[in-house]
Amino acid sequence: MNDVAIAQTPPITRPTHKVRIVSAASLFDGHDASINIMRRILQASGCEVIHLGHNRSVEEIVTAALQEDAQGIAVSSYQGGHVEFFKYMLDLLRERGGADIKVFAGGGGVIIESEIEELHRYGVARIFSPEDGARLGLQGMINEVVAACDVDLAADDRISIDSLRNPDREERTRALARIITVLESAPTNIKAPLPAGEGLGARAEALRSALTLALSQRERERGARSIPPVLGITGTGGAGKSSLTDELIRRFRLDQSDQLKLAIISIDPSRRKSGGALLGDRIRMNAIQHPNIYMRSMATREAGTEISKALPDAIAACKVAGFDLIVVETSGIGQGDAAIVPLADCTLYVMTPEFGAASQLEKIDMLDFADFVAINKFDRRGAQDALRDVRKQYQRNRELFKEAPDDMPVYGTIAARFNDDGVTALYQALAERLTQEGLKLVPAPDSSIPGQAAAGTQVVGTPSAKLPRVDTKFSTGQNVVVPPPRIRYLAEIAETVRGYHQWSREQAKLARERRLICPSPRPRTQALRGRLRPGPNWVRTTPRLNWIPAFAGMTIAAFAGVTTWRRYSTHSSLPATPHWIPAAKNCWTCGRRPRLRTRVTSTW
């Protein structure tokens, strides 16, 4: 970028309200490079971006936008079917009550001018062309998106908790999403002035009071066990919390035949500098596409915490909405964080085998409070040692010295592997504990009961889960596609090739530096020098001070003792350069014995 381009870069447009945008690459797109660039600029501009990744269908994008209560959708489309794709997206948004959500798109030169005009007439807010990029720049295009989406959704005063009991599922989803937006915009312990004044705070307080009253009334009428339990999942950043959560959701769906209504609240950190956030847990969530599953991504909106201040209110709203289980996934935590514990009925701490020395386990606060511990990525080196150390530390923290370390609720999982038995064992332990907290599940088939030996079978008249019980607490099948010792096999191949090339360059350099071919005495060398004037393609060697061809590239030992040489001036590779070769040798340039136009023999 030159100085002129830098000087013409427009200033960043900062939103006055919290702007939430769903970003994705369309179905059948080969890459998501362009949308990744745009969503990074959106984050730097202060937006909360719910990123879905690439190869996303209209159904997935629209469902995410409605559940997340987003103001806009940003999609890159290079697959050629953009007209039908975006028209269907607008139709689906209007059908499900999301006509106010603005759609933005870009496709480079794939979307031609006539198609851009057609889609604009159909209702797409803006499709950016290459000419727009050249005229506005990346930041200029993002500024237009931010300005168009800078709408205060929390100002909607038509919502109430009665909408959470609406028989229409789409209406319930929209109402729940908007209620969480209002509660998130005015949390109970907020210190800064409210952006919308006292009206927003009054609506938020009214919603909190109504939610508390509804939960109290439900508890009086149906008992404490009628309140859905909360499963809190936390752990270090990069431990695979989202992937493990997705696998647990998949097993809940499979085991209970999609009968459970599940709500997932996922939290990611906000950027302190810009205020934006990447809410990217939906990238890993592949099992949430079902009418009974609702997912909401939230940003912390402050530093130094792994949860949002509005999380308790969001949990209460999901409870009133009638879900059977609420799963909360926090952002990555450090050794001394345990903020999820007071809000969850059951907690799961996710970690990896790479925690350092065993003494580091004594610093992890969650090992004092977690009901279950999952050592994810169990296929990595040292996983068995990590399992042993964590079990012993868990035993010491709880002073359970009368119980064996193997009985501790510590599990080894590989969330990235299909049908991992370690994840299944963790799921079954969690399901048993959540049942004690009030979750209604059908029991798993027991192999000891006749008629229930096979997965999915059941005793007549008794409902049964579909996953058979497993007898292990860690992943037993290590037959992965790429075994752990060879996990870097591509890097090893590249390193070997680069090493060979480096060795070849060093050998070539050595050969060029050691071109002493003819060890002739000094008098004869002086005579030769007088008869044949060296040209630009000849070099002077040391210590014999002989003139030899610069292209020879041979070592001294190759021609030790050679006294008879031939000079020729016609050669395929060096047609205009006369040079000398040994009389009994082929040319070292091409390997052939050349046809000599001038047969001159010199005996040194």
Coordinates of C-alpha atoms in Angstrom, one line a residue, residues 373 384-395 400-412 471-474:
V373 CA -12.9 -33.4 34.1
Q384 CA -2.0 -41.7 29.9
D385 CA 0.4 -39.9 32.2
A386 CA -1.8 -36.9 32.3
L387 CA -4.8 -39.0 33.1
R388 CA -3.0 -40.6 36.0
D389 CA -1.8 -37.2 37.4
V390 CA -5.2 -35.5 37.1
R391 CA -6.9 -38.3 38.8
K392 CA -4.5 -38.2 41.7
Q393 CA -4.8 -34.4 41.9
Y394 CA -8.6 -34.6 41.9
Q395 CA -8.4 -37.2 44.6
L400 CA -11.1 -39.0 48.6
F401 CA -8.3 -41.2 49.8
K402 CA -10.6 -44.2 50.5
E403 CA -11.5 -44.4 46.8
A404 CA -9.2 -45.6 44.0
P405 CA -7.8 -43.0 41.6
D406 CA -9.5 -44.9 38.7
D407 CA -12.9 -44.1 40.2
M408 CA -12.4 -40.4 39.9
P409 CA -14.7 -38.7 37.3
V410 CA -11.8 -37.9 35.0
Y411 CA -12.2 -39.0 31.4
G412 CA -10.0 -39.1 28.4
D471 CA -16.9 -49.9 30.3
T472 CA -14.1 -47.5 29.9
K473 CA -13.2 -44.0 31.0
F474 CA -10.9 -43.0 28.2

